[in-house]
Short mmCIF file of C-alpha atoms in Angstrom, two decimals:
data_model
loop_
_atom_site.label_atom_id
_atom_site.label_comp_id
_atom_site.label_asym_id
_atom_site.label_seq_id
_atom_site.Cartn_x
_atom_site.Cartn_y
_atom_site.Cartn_z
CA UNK A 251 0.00 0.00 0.00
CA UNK A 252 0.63 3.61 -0.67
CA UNK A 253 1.69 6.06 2.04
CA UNK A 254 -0.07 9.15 2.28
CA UNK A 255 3.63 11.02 3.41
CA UNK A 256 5.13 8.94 0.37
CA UNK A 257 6.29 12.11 -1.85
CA UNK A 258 8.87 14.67 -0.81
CA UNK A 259 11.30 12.64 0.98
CA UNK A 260 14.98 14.39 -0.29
CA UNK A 261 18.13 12.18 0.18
CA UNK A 262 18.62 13.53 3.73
CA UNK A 263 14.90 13.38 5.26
CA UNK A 264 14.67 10.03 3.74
CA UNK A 265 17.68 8.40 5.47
CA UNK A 266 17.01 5.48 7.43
CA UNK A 267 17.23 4.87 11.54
CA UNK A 268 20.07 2.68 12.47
CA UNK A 269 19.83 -0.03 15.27
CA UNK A 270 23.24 -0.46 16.81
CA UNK A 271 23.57 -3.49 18.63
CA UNK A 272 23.70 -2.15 21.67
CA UNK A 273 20.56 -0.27 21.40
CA UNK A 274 18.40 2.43 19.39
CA UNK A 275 19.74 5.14 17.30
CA UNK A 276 19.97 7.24 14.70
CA UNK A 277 22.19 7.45 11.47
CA UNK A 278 22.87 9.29 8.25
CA UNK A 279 23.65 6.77 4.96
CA UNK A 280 23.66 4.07 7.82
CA UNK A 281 27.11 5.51 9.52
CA UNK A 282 29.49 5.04 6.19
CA UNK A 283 31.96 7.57 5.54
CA UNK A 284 32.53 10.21 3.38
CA UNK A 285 34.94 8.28 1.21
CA UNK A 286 32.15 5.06 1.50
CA UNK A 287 29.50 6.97 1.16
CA UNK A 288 31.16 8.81 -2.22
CA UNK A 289 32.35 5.58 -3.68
CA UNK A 290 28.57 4.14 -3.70
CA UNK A 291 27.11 6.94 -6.02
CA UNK A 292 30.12 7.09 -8.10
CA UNK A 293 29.39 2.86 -8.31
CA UNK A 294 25.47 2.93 -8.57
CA UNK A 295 25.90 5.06 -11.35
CA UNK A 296 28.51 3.23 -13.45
CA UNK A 297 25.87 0.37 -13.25
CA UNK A 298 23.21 1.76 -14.38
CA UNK A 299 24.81 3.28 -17.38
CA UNK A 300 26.18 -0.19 -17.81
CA UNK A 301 22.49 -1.64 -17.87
CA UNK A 302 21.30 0.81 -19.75
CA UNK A 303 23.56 0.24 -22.68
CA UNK A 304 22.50 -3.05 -22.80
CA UNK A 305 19.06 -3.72 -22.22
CA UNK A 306 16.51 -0.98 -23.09
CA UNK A 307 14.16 -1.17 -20.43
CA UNK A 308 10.45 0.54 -20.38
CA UNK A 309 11.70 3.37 -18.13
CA UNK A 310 14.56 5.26 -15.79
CA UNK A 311 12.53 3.90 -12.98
CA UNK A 312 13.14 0.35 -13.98
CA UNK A 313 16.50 1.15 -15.05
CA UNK A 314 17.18 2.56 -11.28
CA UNK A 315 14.88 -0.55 -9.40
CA UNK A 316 17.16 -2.94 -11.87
CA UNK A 317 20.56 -0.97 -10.42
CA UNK A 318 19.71 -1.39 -7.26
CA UNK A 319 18.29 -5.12 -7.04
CA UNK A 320 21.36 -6.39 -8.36
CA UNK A 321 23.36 -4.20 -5.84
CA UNK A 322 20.92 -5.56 -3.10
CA UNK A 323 22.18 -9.43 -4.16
CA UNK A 324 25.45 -9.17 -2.70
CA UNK A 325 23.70 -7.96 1.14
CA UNK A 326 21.57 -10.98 0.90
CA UNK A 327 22.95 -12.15 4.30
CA UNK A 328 21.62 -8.40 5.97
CA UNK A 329 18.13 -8.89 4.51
CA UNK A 330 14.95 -9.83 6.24
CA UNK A 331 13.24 -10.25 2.48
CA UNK A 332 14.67 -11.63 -0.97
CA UNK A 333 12.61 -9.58 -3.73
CA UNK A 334 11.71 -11.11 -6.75
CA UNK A 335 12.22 -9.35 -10.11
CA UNK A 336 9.37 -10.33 -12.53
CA UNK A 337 10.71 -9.39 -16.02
CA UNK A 338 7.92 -9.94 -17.76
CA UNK A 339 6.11 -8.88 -21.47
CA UNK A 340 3.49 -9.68 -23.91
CA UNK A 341 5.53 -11.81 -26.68
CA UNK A 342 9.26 -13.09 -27.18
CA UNK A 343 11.47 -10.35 -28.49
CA UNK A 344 11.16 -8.10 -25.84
CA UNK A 345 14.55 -8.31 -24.00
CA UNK A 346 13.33 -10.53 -21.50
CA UNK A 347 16.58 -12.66 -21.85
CA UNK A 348 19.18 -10.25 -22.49
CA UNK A 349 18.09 -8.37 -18.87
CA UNK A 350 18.98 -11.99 -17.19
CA UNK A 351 22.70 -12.15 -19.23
CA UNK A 352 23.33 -8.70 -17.66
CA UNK A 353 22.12 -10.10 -13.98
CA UNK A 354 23.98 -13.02 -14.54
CA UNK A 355 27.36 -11.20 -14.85
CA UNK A 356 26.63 -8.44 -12.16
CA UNK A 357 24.64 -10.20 -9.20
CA UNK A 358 26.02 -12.23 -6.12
CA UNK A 359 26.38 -16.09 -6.77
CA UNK A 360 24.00 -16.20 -9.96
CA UNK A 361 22.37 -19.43 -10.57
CA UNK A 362 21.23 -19.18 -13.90
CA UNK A 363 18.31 -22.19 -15.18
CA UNK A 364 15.81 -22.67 -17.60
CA UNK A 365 14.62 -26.51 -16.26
CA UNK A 366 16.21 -27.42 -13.07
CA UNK A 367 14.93 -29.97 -10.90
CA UNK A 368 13.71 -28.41 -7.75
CA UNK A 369 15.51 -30.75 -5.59
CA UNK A 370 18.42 -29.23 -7.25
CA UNK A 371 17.75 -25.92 -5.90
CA UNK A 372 16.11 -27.15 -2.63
CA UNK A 373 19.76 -28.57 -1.78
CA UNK A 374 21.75 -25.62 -3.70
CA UNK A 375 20.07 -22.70 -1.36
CA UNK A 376 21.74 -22.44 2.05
CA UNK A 377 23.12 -19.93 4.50
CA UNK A 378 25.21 -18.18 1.62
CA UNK A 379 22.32 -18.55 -0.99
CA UNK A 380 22.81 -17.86 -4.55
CA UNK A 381 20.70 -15.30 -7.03
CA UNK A 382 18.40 -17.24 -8.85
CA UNK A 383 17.67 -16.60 -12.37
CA UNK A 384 14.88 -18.20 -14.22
CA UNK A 385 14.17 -17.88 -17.55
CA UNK A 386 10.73 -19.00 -19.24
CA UNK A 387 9.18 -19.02 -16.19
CA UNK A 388 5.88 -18.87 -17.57
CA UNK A 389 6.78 -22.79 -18.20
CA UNK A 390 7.02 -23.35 -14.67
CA UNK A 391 3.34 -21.82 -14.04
CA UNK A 392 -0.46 -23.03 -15.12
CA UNK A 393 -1.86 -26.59 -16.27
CA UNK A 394 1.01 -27.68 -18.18
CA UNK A 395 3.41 -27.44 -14.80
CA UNK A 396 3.44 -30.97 -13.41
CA UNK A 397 6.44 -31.41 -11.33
CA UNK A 398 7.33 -28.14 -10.92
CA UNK A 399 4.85 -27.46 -8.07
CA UNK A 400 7.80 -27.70 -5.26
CA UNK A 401 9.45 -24.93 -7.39
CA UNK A 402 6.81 -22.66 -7.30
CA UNK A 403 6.11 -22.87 -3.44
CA UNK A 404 9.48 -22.57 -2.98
CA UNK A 405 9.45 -19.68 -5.04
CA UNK A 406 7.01 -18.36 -2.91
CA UNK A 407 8.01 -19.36 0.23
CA UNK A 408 11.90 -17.80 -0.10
CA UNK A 409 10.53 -14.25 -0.50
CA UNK A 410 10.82 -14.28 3.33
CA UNK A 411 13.31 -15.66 5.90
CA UNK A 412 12.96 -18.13 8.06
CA UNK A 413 10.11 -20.21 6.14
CA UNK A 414 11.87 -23.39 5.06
CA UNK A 415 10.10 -26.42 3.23
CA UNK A 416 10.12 -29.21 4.96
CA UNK A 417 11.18 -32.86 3.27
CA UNK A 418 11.74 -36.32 3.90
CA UNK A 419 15.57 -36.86 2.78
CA UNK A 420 18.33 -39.35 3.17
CA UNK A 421 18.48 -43.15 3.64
CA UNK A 422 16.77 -42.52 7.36
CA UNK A 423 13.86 -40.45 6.09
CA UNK A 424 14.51 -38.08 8.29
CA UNK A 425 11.82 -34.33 8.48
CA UNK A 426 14.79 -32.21 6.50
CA UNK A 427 14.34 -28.38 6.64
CA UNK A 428 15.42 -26.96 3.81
CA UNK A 429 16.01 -23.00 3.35
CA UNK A 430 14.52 -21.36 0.96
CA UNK A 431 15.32 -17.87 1.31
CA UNK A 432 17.23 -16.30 -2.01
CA UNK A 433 16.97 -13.10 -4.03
CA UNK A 434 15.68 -14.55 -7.59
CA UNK A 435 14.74 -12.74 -11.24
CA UNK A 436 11.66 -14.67 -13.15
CA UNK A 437 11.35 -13.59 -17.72
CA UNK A 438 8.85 -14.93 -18.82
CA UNK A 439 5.59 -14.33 -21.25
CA UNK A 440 2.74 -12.91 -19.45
CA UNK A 441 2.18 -12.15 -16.27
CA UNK A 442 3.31 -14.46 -13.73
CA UNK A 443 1.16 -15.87 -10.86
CA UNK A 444 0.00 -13.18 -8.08
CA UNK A 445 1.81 -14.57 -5.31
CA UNK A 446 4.70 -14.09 -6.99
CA UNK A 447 3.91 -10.65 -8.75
CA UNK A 448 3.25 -9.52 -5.62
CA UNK A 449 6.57 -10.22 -3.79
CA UNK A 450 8.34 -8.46 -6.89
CA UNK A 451 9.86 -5.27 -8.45
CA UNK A 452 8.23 -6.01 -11.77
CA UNK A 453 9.61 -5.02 -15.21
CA UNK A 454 6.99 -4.48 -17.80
CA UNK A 455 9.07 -5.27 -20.97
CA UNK A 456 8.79 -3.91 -24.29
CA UNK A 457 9.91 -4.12 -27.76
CA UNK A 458 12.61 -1.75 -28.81
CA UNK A 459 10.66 0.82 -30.67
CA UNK A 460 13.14 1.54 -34.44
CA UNK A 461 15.81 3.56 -33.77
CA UNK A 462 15.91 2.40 -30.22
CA UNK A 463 19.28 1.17 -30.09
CA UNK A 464 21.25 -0.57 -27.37
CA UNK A 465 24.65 -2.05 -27.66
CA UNK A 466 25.47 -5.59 -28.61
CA UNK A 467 26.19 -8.48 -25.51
CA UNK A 468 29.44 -9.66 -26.48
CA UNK A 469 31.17 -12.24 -24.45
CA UNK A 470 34.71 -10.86 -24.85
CA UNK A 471 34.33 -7.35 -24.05
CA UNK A 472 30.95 -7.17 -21.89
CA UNK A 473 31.26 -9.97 -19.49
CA UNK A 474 34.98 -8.62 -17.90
CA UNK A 475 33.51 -5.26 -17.96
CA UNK A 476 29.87 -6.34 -16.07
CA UNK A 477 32.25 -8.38 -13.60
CA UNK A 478 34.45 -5.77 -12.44
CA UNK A 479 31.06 -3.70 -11.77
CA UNK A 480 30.24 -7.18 -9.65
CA UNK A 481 33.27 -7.02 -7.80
CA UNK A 482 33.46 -3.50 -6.90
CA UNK A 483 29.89 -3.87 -5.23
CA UNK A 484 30.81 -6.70 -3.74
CA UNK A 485 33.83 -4.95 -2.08
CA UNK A 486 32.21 -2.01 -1.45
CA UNK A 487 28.92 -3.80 0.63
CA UNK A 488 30.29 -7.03 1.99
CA UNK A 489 31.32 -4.96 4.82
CA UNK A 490 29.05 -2.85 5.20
CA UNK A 491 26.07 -5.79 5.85
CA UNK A 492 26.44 -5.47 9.76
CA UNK A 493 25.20 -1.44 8.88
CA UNK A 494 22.50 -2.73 6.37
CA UNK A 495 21.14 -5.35 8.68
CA UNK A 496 20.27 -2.79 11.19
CA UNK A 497 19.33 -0.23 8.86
CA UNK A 498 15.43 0.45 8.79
CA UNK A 499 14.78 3.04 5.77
CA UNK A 500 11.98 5.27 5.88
CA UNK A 501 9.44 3.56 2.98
CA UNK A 502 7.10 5.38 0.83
CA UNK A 503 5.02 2.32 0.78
CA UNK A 504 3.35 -0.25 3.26
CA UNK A 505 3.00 -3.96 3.81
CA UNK A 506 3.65 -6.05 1.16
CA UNK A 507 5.31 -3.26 -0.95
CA UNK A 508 7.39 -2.07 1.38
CA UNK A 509 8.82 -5.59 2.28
CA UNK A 510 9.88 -5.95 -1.40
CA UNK A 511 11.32 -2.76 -1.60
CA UNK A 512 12.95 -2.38 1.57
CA UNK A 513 16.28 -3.82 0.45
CA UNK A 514 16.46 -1.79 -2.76
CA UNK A 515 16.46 1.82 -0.60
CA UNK A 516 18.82 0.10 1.94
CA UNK A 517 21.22 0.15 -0.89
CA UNK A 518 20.49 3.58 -2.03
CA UNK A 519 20.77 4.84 1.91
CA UNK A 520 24.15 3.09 1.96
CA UNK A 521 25.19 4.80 -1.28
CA UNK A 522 23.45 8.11 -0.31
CA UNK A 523 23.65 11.09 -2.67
CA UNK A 524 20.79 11.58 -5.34
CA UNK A 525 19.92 7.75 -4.89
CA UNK A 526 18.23 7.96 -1.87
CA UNK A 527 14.97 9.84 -3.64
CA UNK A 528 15.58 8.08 -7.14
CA UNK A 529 15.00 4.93 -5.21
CA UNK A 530 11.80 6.43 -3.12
CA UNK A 531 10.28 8.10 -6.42
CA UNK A 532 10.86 4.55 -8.43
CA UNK A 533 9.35 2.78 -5.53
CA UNK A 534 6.16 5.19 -5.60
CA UNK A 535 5.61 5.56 -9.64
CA UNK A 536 6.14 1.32 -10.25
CA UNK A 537 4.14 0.38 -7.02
CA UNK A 538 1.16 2.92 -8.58
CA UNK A 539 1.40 1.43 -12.02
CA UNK A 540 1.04 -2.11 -10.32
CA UNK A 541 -1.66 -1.26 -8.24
CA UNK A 542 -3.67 0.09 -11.73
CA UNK A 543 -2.25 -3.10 -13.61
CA UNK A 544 -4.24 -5.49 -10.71
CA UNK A 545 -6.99 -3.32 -11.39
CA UNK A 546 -7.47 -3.93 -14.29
CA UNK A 547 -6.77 -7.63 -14.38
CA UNK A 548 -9.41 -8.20 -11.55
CA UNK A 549 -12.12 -6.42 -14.07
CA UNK A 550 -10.73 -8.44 -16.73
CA UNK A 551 -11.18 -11.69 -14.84
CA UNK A 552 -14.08 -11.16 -13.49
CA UNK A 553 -15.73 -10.70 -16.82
CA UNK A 554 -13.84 -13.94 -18.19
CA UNK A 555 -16.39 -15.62 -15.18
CA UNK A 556 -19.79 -13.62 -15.99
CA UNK A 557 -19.12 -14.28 -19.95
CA UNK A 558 -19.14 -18.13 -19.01
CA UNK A 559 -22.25 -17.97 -16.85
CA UNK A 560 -23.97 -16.28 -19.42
CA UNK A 561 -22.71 -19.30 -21.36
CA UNK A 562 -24.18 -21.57 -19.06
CA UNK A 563 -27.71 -19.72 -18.94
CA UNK A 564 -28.06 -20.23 -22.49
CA UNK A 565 -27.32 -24.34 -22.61
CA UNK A 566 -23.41 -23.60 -23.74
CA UNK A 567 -24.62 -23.02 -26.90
CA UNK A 568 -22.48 -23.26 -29.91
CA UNK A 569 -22.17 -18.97 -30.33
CA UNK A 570 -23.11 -15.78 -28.52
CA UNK A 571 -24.61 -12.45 -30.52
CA UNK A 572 -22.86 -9.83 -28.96
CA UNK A 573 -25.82 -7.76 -27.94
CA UNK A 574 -27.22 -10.98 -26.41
CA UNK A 575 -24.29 -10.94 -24.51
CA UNK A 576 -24.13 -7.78 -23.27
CA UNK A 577 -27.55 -8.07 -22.26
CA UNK A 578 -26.65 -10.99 -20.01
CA UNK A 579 -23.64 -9.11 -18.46
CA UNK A 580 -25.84 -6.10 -17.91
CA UNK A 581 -29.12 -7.38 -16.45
CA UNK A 582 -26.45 -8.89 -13.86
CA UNK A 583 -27.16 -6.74 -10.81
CA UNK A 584 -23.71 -7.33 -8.38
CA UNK A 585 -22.15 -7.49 -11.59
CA UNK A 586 -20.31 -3.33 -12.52
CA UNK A 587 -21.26 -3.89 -15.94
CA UNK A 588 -24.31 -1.81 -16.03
CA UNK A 589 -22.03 1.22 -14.80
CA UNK A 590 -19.36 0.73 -16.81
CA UNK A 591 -18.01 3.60 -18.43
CA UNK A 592 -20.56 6.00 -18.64
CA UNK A 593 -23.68 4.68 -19.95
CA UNK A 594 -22.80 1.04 -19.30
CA UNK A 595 -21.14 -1.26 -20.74
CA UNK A 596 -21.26 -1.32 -25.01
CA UNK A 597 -19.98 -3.26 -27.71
CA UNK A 598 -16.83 -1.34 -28.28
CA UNK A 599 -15.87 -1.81 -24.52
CA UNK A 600 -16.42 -5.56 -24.68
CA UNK A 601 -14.11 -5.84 -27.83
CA UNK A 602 -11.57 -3.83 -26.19
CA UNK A 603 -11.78 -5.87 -22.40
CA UNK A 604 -11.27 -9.29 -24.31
CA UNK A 605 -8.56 -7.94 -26.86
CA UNK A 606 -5.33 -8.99 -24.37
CA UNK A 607 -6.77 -12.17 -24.31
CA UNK A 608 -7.16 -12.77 -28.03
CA UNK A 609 -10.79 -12.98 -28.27
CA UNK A 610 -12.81 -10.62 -30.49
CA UNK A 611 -16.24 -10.74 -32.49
CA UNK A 612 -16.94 -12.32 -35.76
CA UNK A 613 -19.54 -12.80 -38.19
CA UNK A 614 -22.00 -15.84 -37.26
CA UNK A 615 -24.46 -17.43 -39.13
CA UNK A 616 -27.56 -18.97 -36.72
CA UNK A 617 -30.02 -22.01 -36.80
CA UNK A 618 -32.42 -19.43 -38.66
CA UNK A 619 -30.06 -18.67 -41.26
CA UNK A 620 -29.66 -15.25 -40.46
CA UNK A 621 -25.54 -13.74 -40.02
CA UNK A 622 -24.55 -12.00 -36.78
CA UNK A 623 -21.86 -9.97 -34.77
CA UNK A 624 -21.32 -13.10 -32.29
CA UNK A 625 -18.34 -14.48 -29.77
CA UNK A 626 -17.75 -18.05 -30.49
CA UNK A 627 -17.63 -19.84 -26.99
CA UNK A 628 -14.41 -22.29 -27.98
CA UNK A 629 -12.84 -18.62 -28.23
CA UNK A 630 -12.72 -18.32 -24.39
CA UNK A 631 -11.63 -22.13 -23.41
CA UNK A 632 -7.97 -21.65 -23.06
CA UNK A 633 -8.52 -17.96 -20.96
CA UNK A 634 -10.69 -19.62 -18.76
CA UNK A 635 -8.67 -22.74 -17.92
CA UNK A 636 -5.73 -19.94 -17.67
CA UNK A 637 -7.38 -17.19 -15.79
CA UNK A 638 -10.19 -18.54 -13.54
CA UNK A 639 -10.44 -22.11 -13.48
CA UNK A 640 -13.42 -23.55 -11.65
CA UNK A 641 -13.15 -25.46 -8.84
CA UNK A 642 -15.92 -27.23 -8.50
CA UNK A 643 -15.22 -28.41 -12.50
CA UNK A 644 -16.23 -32.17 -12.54
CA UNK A 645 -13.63 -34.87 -13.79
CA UNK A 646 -13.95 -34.67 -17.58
CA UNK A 647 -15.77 -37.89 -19.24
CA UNK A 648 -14.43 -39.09 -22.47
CA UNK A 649 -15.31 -36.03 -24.09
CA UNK A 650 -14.81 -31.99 -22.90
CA UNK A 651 -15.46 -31.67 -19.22
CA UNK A 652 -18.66 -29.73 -18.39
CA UNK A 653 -18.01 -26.60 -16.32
CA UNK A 654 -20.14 -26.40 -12.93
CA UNK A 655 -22.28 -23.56 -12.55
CA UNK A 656 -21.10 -21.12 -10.22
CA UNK A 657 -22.93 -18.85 -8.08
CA UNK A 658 -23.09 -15.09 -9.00
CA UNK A 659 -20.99 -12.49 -6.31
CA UNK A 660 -19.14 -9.46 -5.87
CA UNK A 661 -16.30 -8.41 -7.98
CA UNK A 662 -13.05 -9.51 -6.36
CA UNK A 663 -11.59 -7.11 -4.17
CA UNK A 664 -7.68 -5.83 -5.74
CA UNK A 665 -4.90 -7.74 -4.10
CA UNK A 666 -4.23 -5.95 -0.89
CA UNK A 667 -0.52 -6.64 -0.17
CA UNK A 668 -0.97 -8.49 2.88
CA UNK A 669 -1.26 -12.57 1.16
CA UNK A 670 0.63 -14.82 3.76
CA UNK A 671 3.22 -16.79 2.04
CA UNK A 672 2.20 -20.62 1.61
CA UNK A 673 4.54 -23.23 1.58
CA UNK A 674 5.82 -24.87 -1.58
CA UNK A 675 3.32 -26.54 -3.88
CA UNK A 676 0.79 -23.53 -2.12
CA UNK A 677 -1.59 -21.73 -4.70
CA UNK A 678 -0.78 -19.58 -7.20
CA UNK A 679 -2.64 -16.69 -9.28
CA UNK A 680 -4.18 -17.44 -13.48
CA UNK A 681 -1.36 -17.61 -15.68
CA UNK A 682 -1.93 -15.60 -18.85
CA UNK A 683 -1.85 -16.76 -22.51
CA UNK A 684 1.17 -17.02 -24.61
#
């Protein structure tokens, strides 16, 4: 959530209380010297111009939340959270990859996979746990993810310390706590689930618009100069994670938010300088654009539901007219349909609502010959089995299953940052098309 006293914080208001061990106290830039304090800026901002020649990412918010994520890797020891960095967009193409070959080269004990075996990672993660980069995550998400359940709760469950996962190991079959608290960066297609959208700094990748240029990832000159960024941060914070672990920054944001974000301003206290309200004024304007994004993707899915109950109230039939449709969604009183907008809810709007998920209007010919503006139902079968699958669906026969009919309720209320975190194989959010 969004604090009301969230704007206006300069680098010096902004700067976090310090804890000394032996009691409570205050601090400027957590303690560091001049000479500590001068070498972080000068260090934060060689990174980010090194990122940003690289990767073009959607804006110089991301580009700062990207600088200091990696930069938060190599404190993972001070933190009390591990955010996630969702580096998501709508198709391939989008840079999605390239942003993980930079983190691989720049972050703390990167563990770069595409398919691991999540007893591989279970054993892997320890007291000095490594970055975890996953790319085509989307795989690891939705009906298709079979054995990859224990990776997802453990995805989950890591976002925090102190919540292991819990196994049966070794030739004794002994209880086996295993940690799973690490820093990790998910690309993939799509939004990912909510649980883990909401434990991350998410990039909202696009493709490079022509004459967007960035420079080309090559192994011989980019890797030795991305590593000597990784080793001067790792010099400059390994010892200064006795200051960060006592650190407790002044946030812009609340609860869930401010969890995942806490770590990223520690840095930019450490560093201190202009990064201090860069950091705050990212945090605000990506947390807002989230927020909206949930919106909308509540609205979304809760007309994927109504469109199949209308469906259902007319026998599953073959094809919807569109003003038949409409009509359903309207004469739906806890439904916001008939206030939609501002005369309710209209053709144009329906188009537009069902565009992300590939479904649009097209001509129709009835039982009584006559051709109609319609929406096919076999349109919506892979965005409801993605987005809100029914749980009360009955096994499926020999042929398609036959969706329950579910009873008609409020629109679901926007994620409030405050989800507990499950343990592995817990539940996860829809997982969009591809």
């Amino acid at each position: 959530m969004l604090r009301a006293d969230g704007e206006g914080h300069g680098p010096h208001a902004s700067a976090g209380t310090v804890v000394p061990d032996g009691g409570p106290g205050t601090g400027d830039r957590a303690g560091a010297s001049h000479e500590t304090a001068d070498e972080g800026v000068a260090l934060l901002n060689d990174l980010r111009a090194a990122i940003g020649r690289y990767v073009a990412l959607p804006n110089e918010e991301a580009l700062i939340a990207v600088t200091l994520w990696v930069a938060a890797s190599h404190i993972q020891h001070a933190l009390q959270h591990a955010p996630r960095l969702a580096v998501v967009g709508p198709t391939k193409g989008c840079g999605k990859s390239r942003v993980l070959d930079v983190l691989h080269e720049t972050v703390s004990r990167p563990m770069m996979t595409v398919n691991t075996s999540p007893a591989v990672v279970f054993r892997i993660i320890g007291e000095d746990p490594p970055t975890l980069l996953v790319d085509e995550a989307d795989t690891i998400f939705g009906p298709k993810a079979g054995d990859k359940e224990d990776l997802r709760g453990l995805l989950n469950a890591g976002h925090q310390r102190n919540r292991p996962a819990w196994r049966i190991s070794g030739p004794e079959h002994k209880p086996t706590a295993f940690p799973t608290f690490a820093m990790a960066a998910l690309a993939g297609i799509g939004d990912l689930p909510d649980t883990i959208m909401d434990r991350a700094v998410v990039l909202r990748m696009q493709k490079r618009k022509p004459g967007e240029k960035v420079a080309p990832f090559r192994s011989r000159h980019s890797v030795p100069e991305l590593n000597a960024l990784r080793d001067r941060l790792a010099a400059w914070l390994t010892p200064l994670r006795g200051v960060a672990h006592r650190l407790v920054p002044r946030m812009p944001v609340e609860d869930r938010a401010a969890d995942t974000w806490e770590p990223l301003v520690i840095v930019a206290d450490l560093a201190g300088g202009h990064w201090p309200a860069q950091a705050r004024a990212a945090c605000l304007a990506m947390t807002r654009t989230e927020l909206v994004q949930d919106e909308q993707t509540t609205l979304k899915t809760r007309l994927l539901r109504d469109i199949r109950r209308a469906f259902e109230q007319h026998g599953d039939t073959e094809a919807l007219r569109s003003q038949d449709l409409l009509a359903a969604l309207i004469q739906d009183a806890e439904a916001p349909w008939a206030e939609y907008g501002t005369k309710g809810l209209n053709a144009y709007h329906l188009a537009n609502l069902l565009r992300d998920f590939g479904i649009s209007p097209a001509n129709h010919r009835f039982e009584n010959g006559r051709q109609a503006k319609a929406y096919a139902r076999n349109q919506f079968l892979d965005a409801w089995a993605r987005y809100c699958p029914d749980p009360a669906q009955s096994a499926p026969a020999a042929g398609e299953a036959v969706p329950a009919r579910r009873a008609q309720g409020k629109p679901p209320a926007p994620p409030s940052g405050t989800l507990p975190i499950g343990p592995p194989g817990g539940p996860t959010g829809p997982r969009p098309t591809r």
